[in-house]
Coordinates of N, CA and C in Angstrom, one line a residue:
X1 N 0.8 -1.2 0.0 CA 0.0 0.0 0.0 C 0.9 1.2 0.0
X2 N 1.7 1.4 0.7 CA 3.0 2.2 1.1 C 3.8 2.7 -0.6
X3 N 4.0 1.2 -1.3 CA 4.9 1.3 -2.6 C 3.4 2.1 -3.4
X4 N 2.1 2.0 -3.5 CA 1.3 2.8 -4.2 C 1.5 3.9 -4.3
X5 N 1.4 4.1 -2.9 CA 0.8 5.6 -2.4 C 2.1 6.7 -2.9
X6 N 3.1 6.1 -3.2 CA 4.8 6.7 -3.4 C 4.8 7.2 -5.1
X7 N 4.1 5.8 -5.5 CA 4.2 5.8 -7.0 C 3.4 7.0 -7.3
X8 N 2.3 6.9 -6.8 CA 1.2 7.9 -7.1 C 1.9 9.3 -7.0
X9 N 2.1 9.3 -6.0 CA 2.6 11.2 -5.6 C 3.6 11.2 -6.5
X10 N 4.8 10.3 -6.8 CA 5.5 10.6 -8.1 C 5.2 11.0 -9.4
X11 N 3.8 10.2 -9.8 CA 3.4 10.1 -11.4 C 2.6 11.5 -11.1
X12 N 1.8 12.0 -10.0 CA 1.7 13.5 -9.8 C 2.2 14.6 -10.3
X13 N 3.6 14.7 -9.6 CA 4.4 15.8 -9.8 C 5.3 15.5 -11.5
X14 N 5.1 14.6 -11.7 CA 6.0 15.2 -13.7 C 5.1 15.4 -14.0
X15 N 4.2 15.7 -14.4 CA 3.3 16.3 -15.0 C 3.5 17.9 -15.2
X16 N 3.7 18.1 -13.5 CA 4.0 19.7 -13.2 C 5.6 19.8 -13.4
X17 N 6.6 19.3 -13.2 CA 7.7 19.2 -14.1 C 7.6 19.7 -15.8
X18 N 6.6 19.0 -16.2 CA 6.7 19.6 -17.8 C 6.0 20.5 -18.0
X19 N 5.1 20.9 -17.0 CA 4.4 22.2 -17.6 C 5.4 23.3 -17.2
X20 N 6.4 23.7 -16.1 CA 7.6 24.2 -16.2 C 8.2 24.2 -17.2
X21 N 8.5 23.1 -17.8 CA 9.2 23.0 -19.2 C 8.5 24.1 -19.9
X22 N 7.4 23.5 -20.3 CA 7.0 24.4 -21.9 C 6.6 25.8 -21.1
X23 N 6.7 26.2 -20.1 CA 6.1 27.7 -20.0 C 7.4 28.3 -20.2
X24 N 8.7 28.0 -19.3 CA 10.2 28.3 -19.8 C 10.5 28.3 -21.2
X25 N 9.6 27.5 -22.1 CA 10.2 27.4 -23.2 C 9.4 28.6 -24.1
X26 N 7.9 28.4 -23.4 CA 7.0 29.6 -24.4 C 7.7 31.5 -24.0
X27 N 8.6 31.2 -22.3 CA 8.7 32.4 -22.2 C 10.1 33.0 -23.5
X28 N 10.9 31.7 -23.5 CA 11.9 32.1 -24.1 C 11.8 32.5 -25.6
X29 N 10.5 31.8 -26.4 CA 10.7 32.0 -27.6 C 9.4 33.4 -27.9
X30 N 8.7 33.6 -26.9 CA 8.3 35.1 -27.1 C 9.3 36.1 -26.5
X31 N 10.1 36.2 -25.9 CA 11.2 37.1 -26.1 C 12.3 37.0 -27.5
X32 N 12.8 35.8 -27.8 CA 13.4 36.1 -28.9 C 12.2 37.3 -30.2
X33 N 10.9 36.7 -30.0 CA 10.3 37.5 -31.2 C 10.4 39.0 -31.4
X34 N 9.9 38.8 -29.5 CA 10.3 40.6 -29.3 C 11.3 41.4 -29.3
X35 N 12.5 40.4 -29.2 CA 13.6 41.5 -29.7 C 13.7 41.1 -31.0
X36 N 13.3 40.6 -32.0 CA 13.8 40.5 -32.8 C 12.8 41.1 -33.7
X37 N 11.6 41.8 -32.9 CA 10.9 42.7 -33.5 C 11.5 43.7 -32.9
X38 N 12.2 44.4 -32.0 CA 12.9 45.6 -32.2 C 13.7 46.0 -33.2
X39 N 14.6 45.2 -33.5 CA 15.9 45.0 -34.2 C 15.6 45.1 -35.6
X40 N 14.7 43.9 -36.5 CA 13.8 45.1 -37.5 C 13.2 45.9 -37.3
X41 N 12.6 46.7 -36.3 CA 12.0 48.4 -35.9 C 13.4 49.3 -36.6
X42 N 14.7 48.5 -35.7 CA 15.4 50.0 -35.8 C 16.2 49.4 -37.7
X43 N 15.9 48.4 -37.9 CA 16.6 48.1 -39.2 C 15.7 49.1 -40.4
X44 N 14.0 49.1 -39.8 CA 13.9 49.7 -41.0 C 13.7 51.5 -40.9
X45 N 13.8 51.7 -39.8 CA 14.1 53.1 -39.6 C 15.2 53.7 -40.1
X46 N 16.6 52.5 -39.9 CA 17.7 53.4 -40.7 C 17.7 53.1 -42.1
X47 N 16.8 52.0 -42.6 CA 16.6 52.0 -44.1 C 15.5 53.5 -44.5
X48 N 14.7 53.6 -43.7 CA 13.9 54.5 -43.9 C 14.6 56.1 -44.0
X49 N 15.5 56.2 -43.6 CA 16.0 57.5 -43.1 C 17.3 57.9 -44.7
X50 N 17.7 56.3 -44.5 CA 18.7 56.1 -45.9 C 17.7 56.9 -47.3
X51 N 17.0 56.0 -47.3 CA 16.0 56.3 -48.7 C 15.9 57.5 -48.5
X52 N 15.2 58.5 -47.8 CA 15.2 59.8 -47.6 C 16.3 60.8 -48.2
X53 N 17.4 60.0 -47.7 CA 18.5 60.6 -48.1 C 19.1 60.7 -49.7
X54 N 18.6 59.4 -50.4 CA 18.8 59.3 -51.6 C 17.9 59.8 -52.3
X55 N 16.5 60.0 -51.6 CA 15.3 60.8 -52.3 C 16.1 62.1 -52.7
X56 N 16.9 62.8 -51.7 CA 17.5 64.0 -51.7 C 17.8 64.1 -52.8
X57 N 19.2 63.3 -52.7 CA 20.1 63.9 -53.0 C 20.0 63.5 -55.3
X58 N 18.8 62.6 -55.3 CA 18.4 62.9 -56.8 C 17.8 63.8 -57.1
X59 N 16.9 64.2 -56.0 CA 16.3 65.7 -56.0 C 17.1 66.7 -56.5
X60 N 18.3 66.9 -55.9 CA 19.1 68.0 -56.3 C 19.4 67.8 -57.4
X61 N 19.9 66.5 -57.8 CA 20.7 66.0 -59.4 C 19.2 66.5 -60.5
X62 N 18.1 66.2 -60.1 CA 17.1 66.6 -61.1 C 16.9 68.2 -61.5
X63 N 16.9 68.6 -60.2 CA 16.9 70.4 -60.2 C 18.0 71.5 -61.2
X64 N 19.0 70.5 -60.8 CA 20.1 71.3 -61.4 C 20.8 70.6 -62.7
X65 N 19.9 69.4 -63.0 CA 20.1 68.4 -64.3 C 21.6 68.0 -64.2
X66 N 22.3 67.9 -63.3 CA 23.5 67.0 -63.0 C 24.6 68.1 -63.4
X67 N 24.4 69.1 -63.5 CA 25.5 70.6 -63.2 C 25.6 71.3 -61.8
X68 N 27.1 71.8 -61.8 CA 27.4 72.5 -60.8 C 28.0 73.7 -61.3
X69 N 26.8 74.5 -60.9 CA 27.0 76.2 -61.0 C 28.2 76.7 -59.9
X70 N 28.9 76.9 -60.2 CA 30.5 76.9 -60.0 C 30.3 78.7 -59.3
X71 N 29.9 79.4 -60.0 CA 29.4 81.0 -59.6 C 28.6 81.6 -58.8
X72 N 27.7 80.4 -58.4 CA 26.7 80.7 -57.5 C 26.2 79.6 -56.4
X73 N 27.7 79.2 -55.7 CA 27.4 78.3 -54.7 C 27.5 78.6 -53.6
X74 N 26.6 77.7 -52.8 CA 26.2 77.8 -51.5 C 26.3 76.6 -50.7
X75 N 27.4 76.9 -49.2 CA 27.3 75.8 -49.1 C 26.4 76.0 -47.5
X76 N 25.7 75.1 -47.1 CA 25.2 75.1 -45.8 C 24.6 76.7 -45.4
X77 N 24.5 77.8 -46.6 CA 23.7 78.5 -46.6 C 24.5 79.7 -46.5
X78 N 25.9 79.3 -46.7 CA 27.1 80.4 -46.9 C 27.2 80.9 -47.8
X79 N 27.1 81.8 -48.6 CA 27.6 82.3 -50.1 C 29.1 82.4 -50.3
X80 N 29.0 81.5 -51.5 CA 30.7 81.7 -51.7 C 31.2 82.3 -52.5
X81 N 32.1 83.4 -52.2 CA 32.5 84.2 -53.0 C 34.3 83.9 -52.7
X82 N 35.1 84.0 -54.2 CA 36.5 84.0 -54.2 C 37.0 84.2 -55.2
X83 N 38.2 84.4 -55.6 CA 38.7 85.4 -57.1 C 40.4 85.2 -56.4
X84 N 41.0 85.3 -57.9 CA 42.8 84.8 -57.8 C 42.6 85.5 -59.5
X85 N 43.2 86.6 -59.4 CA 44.2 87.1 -61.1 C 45.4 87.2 -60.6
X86 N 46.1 87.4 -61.8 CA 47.3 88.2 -62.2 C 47.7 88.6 -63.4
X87 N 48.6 89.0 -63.2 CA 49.2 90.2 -64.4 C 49.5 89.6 -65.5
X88 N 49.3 89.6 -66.7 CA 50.1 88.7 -67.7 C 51.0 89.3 -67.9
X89 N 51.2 90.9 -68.1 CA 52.3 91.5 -68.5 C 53.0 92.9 -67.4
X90 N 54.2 93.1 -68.0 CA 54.6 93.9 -67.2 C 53.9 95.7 -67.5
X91 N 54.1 96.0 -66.3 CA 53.2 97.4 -66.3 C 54.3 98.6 -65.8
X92 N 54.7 99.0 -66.8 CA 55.8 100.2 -66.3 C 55.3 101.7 -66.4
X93 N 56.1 102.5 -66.1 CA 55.5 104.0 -66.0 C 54.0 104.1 -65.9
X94 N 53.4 103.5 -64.7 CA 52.2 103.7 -64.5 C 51.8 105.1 -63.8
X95 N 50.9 105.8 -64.1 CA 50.7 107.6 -63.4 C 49.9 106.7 -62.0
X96 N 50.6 108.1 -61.3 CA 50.2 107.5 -60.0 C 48.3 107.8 -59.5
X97 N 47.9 107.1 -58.8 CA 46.5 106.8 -58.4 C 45.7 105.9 -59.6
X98 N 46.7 105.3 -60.5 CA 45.8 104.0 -61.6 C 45.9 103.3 -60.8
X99 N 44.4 102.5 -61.4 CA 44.5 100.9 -60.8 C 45.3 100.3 -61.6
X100 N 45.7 99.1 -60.9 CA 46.7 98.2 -61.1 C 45.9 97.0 -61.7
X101 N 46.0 96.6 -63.3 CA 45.0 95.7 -64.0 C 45.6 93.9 -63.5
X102 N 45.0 93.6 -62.7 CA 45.8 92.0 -62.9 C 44.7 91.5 -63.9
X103 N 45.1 91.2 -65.1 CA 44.0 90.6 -66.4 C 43.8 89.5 -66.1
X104 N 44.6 88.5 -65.7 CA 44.2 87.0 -66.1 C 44.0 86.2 -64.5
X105 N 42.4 86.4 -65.3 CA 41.3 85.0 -63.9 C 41.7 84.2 -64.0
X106 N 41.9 83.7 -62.5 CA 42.4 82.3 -62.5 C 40.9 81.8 -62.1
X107 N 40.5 82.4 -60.9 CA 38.9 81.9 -60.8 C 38.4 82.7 -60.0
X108 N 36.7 82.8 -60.2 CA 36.0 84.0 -59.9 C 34.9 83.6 -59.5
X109 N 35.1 83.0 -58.5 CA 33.8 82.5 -57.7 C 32.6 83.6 -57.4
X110 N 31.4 83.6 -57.7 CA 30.9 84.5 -57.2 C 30.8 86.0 -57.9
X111 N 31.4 85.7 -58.8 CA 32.1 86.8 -60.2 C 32.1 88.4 -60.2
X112 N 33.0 88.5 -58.4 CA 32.6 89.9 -57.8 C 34.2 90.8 -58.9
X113 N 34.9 90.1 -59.1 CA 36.1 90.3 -59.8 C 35.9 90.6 -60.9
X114 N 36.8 92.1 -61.8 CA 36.3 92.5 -63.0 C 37.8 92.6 -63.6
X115 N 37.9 91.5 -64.2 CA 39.6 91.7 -65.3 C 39.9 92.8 -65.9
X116 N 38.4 93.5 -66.3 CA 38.8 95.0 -67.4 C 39.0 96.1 -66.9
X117 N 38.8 96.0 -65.5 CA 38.8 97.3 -64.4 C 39.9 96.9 -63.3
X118 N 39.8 95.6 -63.2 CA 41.2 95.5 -61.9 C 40.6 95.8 -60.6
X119 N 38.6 96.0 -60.9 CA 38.2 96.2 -59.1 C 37.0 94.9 -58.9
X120 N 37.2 94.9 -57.7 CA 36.5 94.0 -57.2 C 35.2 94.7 -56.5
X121 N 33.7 94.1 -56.5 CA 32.6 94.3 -56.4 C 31.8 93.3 -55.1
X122 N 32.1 93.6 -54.0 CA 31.5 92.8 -53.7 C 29.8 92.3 -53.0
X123 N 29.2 91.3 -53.8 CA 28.2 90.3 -54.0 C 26.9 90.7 -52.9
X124 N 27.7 90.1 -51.5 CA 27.5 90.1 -50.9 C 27.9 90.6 -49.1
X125 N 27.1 91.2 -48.2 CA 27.5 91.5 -47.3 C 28.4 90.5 -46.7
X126 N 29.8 91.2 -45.7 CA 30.2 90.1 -45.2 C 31.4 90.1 -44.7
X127 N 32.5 89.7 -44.1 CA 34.4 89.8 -43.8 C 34.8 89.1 -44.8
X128 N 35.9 89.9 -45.5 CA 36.7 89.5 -46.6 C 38.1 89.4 -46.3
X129 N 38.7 89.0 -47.1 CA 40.6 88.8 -47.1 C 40.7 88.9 -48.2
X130 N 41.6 90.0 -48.1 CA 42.5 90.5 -49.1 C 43.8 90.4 -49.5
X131 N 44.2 90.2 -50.4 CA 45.9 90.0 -50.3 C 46.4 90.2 -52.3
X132 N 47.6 90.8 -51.5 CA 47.9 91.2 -53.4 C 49.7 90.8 -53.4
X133 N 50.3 90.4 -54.2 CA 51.9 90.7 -54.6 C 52.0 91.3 -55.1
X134 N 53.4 91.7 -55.2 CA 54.0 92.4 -56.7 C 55.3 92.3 -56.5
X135 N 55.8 92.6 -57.8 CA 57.4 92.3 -57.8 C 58.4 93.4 -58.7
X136 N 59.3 93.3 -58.7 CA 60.2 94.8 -59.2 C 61.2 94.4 -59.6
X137 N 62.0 95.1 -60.8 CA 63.7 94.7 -60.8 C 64.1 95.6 -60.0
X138 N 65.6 94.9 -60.1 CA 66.9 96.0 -59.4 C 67.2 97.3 -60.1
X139 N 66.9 98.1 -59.2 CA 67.2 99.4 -59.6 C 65.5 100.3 -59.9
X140 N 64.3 99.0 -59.8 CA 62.9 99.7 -60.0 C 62.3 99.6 -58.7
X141 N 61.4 100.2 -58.6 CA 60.3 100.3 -57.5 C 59.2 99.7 -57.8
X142 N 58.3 99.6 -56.8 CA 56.5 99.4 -57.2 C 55.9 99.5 -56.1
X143 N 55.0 100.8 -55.8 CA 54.2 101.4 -54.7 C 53.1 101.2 -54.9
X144 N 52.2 100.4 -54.1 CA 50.6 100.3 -53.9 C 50.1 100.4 -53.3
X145 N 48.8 100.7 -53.2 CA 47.5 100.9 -52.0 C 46.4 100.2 -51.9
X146 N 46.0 99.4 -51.3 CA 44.4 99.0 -51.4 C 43.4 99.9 -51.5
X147 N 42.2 100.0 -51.9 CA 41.6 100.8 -51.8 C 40.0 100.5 -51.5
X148 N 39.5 101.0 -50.2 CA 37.9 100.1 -50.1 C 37.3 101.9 -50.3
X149 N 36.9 101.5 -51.4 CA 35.8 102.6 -52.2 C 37.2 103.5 -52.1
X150 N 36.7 104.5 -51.4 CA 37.3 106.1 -51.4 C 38.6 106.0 -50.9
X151 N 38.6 105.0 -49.6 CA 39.6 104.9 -48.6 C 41.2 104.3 -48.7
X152 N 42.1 104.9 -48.4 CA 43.7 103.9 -48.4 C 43.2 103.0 -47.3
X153 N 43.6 101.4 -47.1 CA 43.6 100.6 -46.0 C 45.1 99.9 -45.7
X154 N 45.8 99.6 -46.6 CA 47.4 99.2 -46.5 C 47.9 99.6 -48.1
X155 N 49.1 99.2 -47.6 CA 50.5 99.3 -48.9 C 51.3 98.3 -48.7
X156 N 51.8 98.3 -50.2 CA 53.0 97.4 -50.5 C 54.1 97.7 -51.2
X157 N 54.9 97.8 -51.0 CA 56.1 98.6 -51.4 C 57.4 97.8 -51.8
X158 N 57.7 96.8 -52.7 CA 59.1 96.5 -53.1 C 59.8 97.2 -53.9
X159 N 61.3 97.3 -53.2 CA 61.7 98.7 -53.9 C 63.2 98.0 -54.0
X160 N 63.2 97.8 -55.1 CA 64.9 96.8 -55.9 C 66.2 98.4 -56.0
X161 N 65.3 99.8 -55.7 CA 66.7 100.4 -55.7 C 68.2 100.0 -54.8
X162 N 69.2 100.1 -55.2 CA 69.9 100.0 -54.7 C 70.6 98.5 -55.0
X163 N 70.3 97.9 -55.8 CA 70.3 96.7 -55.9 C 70.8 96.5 -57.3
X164 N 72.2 95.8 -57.4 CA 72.4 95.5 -59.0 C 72.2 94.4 -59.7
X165 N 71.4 93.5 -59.0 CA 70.7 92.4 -59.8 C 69.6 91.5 -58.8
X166 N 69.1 91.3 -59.9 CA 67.9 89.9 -59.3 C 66.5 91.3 -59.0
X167 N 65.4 90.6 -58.5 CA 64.4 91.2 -58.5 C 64.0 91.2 -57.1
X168 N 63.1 92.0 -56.6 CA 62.3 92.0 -55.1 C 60.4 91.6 -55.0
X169 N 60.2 91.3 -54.2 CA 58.7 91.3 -54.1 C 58.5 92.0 -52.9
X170 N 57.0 91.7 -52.8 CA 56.3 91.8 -51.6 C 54.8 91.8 -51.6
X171 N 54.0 91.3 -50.5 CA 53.3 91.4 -50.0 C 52.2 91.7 -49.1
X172 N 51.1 91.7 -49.3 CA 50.4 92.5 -47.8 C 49.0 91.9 -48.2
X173 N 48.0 91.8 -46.8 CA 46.7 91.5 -46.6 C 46.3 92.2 -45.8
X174 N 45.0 91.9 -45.9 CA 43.7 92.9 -45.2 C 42.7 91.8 -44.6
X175 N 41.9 92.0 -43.7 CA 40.4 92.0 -43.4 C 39.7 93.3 -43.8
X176 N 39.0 92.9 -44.4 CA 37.8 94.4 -44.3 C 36.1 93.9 -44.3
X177 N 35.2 94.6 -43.6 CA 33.6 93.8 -43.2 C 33.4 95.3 -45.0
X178 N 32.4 94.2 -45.7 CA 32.5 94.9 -46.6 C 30.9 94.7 -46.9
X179 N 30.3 96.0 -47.5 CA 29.0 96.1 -47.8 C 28.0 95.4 -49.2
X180 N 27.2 95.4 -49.4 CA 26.9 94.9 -50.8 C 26.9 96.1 -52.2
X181 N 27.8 95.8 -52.6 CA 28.4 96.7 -53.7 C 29.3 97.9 -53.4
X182 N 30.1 97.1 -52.4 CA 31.5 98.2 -52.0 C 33.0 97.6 -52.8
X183 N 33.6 98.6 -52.9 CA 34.4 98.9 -53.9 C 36.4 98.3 -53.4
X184 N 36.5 97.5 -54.3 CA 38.0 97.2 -53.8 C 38.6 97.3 -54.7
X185 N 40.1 97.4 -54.7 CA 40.9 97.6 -56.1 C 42.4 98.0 -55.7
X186 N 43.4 97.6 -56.4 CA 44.5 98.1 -55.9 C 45.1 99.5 -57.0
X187 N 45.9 100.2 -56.2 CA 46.5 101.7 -57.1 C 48.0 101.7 -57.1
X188 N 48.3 102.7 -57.9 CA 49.8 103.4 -57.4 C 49.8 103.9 -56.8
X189 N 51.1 104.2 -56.2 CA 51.2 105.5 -55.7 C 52.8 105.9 -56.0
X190 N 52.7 106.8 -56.8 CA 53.5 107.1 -57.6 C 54.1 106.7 -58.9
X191 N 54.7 107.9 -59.5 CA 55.3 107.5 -61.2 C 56.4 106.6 -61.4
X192 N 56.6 106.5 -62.2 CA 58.4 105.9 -62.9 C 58.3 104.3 -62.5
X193 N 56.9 103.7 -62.1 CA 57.0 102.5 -61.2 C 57.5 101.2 -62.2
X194 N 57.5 100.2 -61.7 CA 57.5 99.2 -63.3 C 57.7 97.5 -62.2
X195 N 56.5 96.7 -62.6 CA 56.1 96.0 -62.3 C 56.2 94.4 -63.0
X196 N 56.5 93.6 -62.4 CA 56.9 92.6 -63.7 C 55.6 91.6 -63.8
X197 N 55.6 91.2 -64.4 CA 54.3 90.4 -64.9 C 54.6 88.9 -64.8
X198 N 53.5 88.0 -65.0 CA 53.3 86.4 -64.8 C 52.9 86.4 -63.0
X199 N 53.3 85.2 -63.0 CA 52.4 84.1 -61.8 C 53.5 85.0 -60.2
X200 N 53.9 85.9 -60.4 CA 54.5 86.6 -59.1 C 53.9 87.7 -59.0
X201 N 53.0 88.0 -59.6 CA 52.2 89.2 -59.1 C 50.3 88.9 -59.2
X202 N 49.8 88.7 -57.9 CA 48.4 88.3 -57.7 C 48.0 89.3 -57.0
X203 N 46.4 89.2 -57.5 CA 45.6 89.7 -56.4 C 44.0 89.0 -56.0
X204 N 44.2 88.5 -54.7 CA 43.0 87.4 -54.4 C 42.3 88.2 -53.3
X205 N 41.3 87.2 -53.2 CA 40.6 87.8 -51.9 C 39.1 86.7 -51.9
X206 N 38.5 86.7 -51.0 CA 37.3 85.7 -50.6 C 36.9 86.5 -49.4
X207 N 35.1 86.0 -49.7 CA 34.6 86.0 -48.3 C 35.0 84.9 -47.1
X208 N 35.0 85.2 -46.3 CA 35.3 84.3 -45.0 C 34.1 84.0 -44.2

């Protein structure tokens, strides 16, 4: 009666042994689903976000038909303006208070720069940098001024007198906060000057 009563309470409790099993097992395979429903959540959010971005960026290729207007860029809402000439030829006995022609654009972003005048126009409101060379033989000079509209703001002065060979340069820059359609340009200052020409005499400048 004893060996029954043992059996019994044993064949009892597996029963409830296995329903432990499969609840352990139902808990485990509804968590895998749930994270594995997060995991595509965030898989198709960054696909979703991707596409967006390629929506863009054909958008722009369609707008502007797969050209880049080189003169009228903008980046992150900055206007870009920048300009680099120089001189092709040498400029001697210039009268004093001429502008100083540098002819040859190298590039003219923003196309505040005028080759046939030697002044610059600037676009847009904003802080600029300025900067010019020039260069001289031995025994010549070359005196200049910046000029914002009416105003002197610096000089440059390489002066080879005294000197029986080889040539001199020099340099100088500016900042200036400049308005929309204010005037820059470089001058003489003074006669008898003589200036040599090619890739040693520039005059650049950009907004910043």
């Amino acid at each position: 009666m004893s060996n029954r009563l043992s059996e019994t309470v044993l064949n009892t409790k597996e029963p409830d042994r296995n329903y432990e099993s499969a609840y352990s097992n139902c808990l485990y395979v509804l968590g895998f689903i749930l994270l594995s429903s997060v995991n595509a959540h965030k898989a198709c959010s960054k696909n979703a976000n991707l596409w967006k971005s390629i929506q863009y960026q054909l958008k722009l290729v369609e707008t502007t038909e797969g050209r880049c207007d080189c003169d009228t860029k903008e980046l992150h809402g900055h206007k870009m303006v920048g300009f680099l000439a120089k001189s092709s030829k040498d400029q001697t006995n210039v009268k004093s208070g001429s502008t100083v022609i540098f002819d040859k654009v190298v590039i003219n972003t923003g196309s505040g720069y005028d080759a046939s005048t030697g002044q610059f126009v600037a676009p847009y409101e904003g802080l600029y940098y300025f900067s010019w060379t020039t260069l001289t033989y031995n025994s010549k000079y070359f005196k200049t001024q910046l000029m914002h509209n009416g105003n002197i703001i610096a000089a440059n002065y390489p002066d080879g007198r005294g000197l029986s060979s080889g040539k001199v340069s020099a340099t100088q820059s500016v900042l200036l906060h400049l308005a929309v359609k204010d005037k820059v340009r470089i001058r003489t200052d003074g006669t008898g000057q003589h200036m040599y020409g090619g890739i040693w005499c520039t005059f650049n400048g950009f907004k910043i």
